[in-house]
Structure formats: C-alpha cells, structure tokens
Coordinates of C-alpha atoms in Angstrom, one line a residue:
M1 CA 227.5 151.0 56.5
P2 CA 225.5 149.1 54.0
N3 CA 226.3 149.9 50.3
Y4 CA 222.6 151.2 49.7
L5 CA 223.3 154.2 52.5
L6 CA 224.8 157.5 50.9
L7 CA 226.0 159.8 53.2
T8 CA 225.5 163.6 52.1
P9 CA 225.9 166.8 53.8
C10 CA 222.3 166.8 54.2
G11 CA 222.1 163.7 55.7
F12 CA 221.6 159.9 54.7
Y13 CA 219.8 158.8 51.7
L14 CA 219.0 155.4 50.6
R15 CA 220.2 154.6 46.9
L16 CA 219.1 151.5 45.4
R17 CA 220.0 150.1 41.8
V18 CA 217.1 149.1 39.8
P19 CA 217.4 145.7 38.3
A20 CA 218.1 145.6 34.8
D21 CA 214.8 143.7 33.7
L22 CA 212.9 146.6 35.5
R23 CA 214.8 149.5 34.4
V24 CA 212.5 149.9 31.0
T25 CA 209.1 149.9 33.2
L26 CA 210.6 152.1 35.9
G27 CA 212.3 154.3 33.8
K28 CA 215.1 154.7 35.7
R29 CA 218.6 153.1 37.0
E30 CA 218.4 153.7 40.4
I31 CA 216.0 154.7 43.3
K32 CA 217.3 157.4 45.5
K33 CA 215.1 158.6 48.5
P34 CA 216.1 160.8 51.6
L35 CA 216.1 159.2 55.2
Y36 CA 215.7 162.6 56.9
T37 CA 218.3 161.5 59.6
H38 CA 222.1 162.2 60.4
D39 CA 222.4 159.4 62.5
K40 CA 223.8 156.1 60.9
K41 CA 222.3 153.8 63.4
T42 CA 218.6 155.4 62.6
A43 CA 219.5 155.6 58.7
S44 CA 220.5 152.0 58.6
R45 CA 217.1 150.8 60.3
L46 CA 215.0 153.1 58.1
A47 CA 216.9 151.6 54.9
N48 CA 216.5 148.2 55.8
H49 CA 212.5 148.7 56.1
L50 CA 212.5 150.4 52.8
V51 CA 214.9 147.9 50.8
Y52 CA 212.6 145.4 51.6
N53 CA 209.5 147.5 50.7
I54 CA 210.9 148.2 47.5
E55 CA 212.3 144.9 46.7
Q56 CA 208.6 143.5 47.5
Q57 CA 207.6 146.0 44.9
F58 CA 210.1 144.9 42.2
N59 CA 208.7 141.5 42.8
T60 CA 205.2 142.6 42.1
L61 CA 206.3 144.5 39.2
R62 CA 207.7 141.3 37.8
E63 CA 204.4 139.5 38.1
P64 CA 202.8 138.9 34.4
R65 CA 199.6 140.9 34.9
M66 CA 201.4 144.1 36.3
Q67 CA 203.7 144.2 33.3
R68 CA 201.2 144.9 30.7
R69 CA 200.5 148.2 32.3
R70 CA 202.4 151.2 33.4
T71 CA 202.8 151.3 37.0
T72 CA 203.8 154.1 39.5
I73 CA 204.7 152.3 42.5
I74 CA 208.0 153.2 43.1
K75 CA 207.4 156.6 42.4
G76 CA 204.9 157.2 45.2
K77 CA 205.7 158.5 48.5
I78 CA 207.5 156.2 51.1
P79 CA 206.8 156.4 54.7
Y80 CA 209.6 157.6 57.0
A81 CA 210.9 157.8 60.7
H82 CA 207.4 158.7 62.2
S83 CA 205.8 155.7 60.7
V84 CA 208.5 153.2 60.0
I85 CA 209.7 152.9 63.6

C-alpha cells in the first residue's frame, strides 16, 4: 500500500505531507482528503491521480508570481471517483 493511503473504518483517505517551503503559504503540514471507497485498488488509483494534481499545484505555488498572494488552491474541492476514472 502506498505510504500516502490511510485506511480508516470509514474507508481510504489520501494523506500527503505539505513540503516545508509551502507550509506557511498553505497554513498546514499535511493534506488529508477522503477517497470515498473501501476498495484498495480503487483507492490507490484515485490517490495516484490526486497526488499528481496536488504536486502540480505545489509547483504552481512555488512560482515567484504566486508566492506574492495568498492562495486557496489546495483548499478547494478535488474531483473524486465519478470524474477521475
């Protein structure tokens, strides 16, 4: 199981550490999103897609023009199973 998948009684969650250089910008140390599934294979597929999207957002936040203003990219809703697969 990938290290960013977290199994809880309610199902799988994506749990991803926020890089140290972005913690002040985002105001959090980790991102935790429900994957709305109990199936390990589906959770892994969804998590891989979300990790890719979140990493892209991290890279966007690292651009000089984005660091000058407060952003809520990570705080917004991320599509789940019905639109990811």
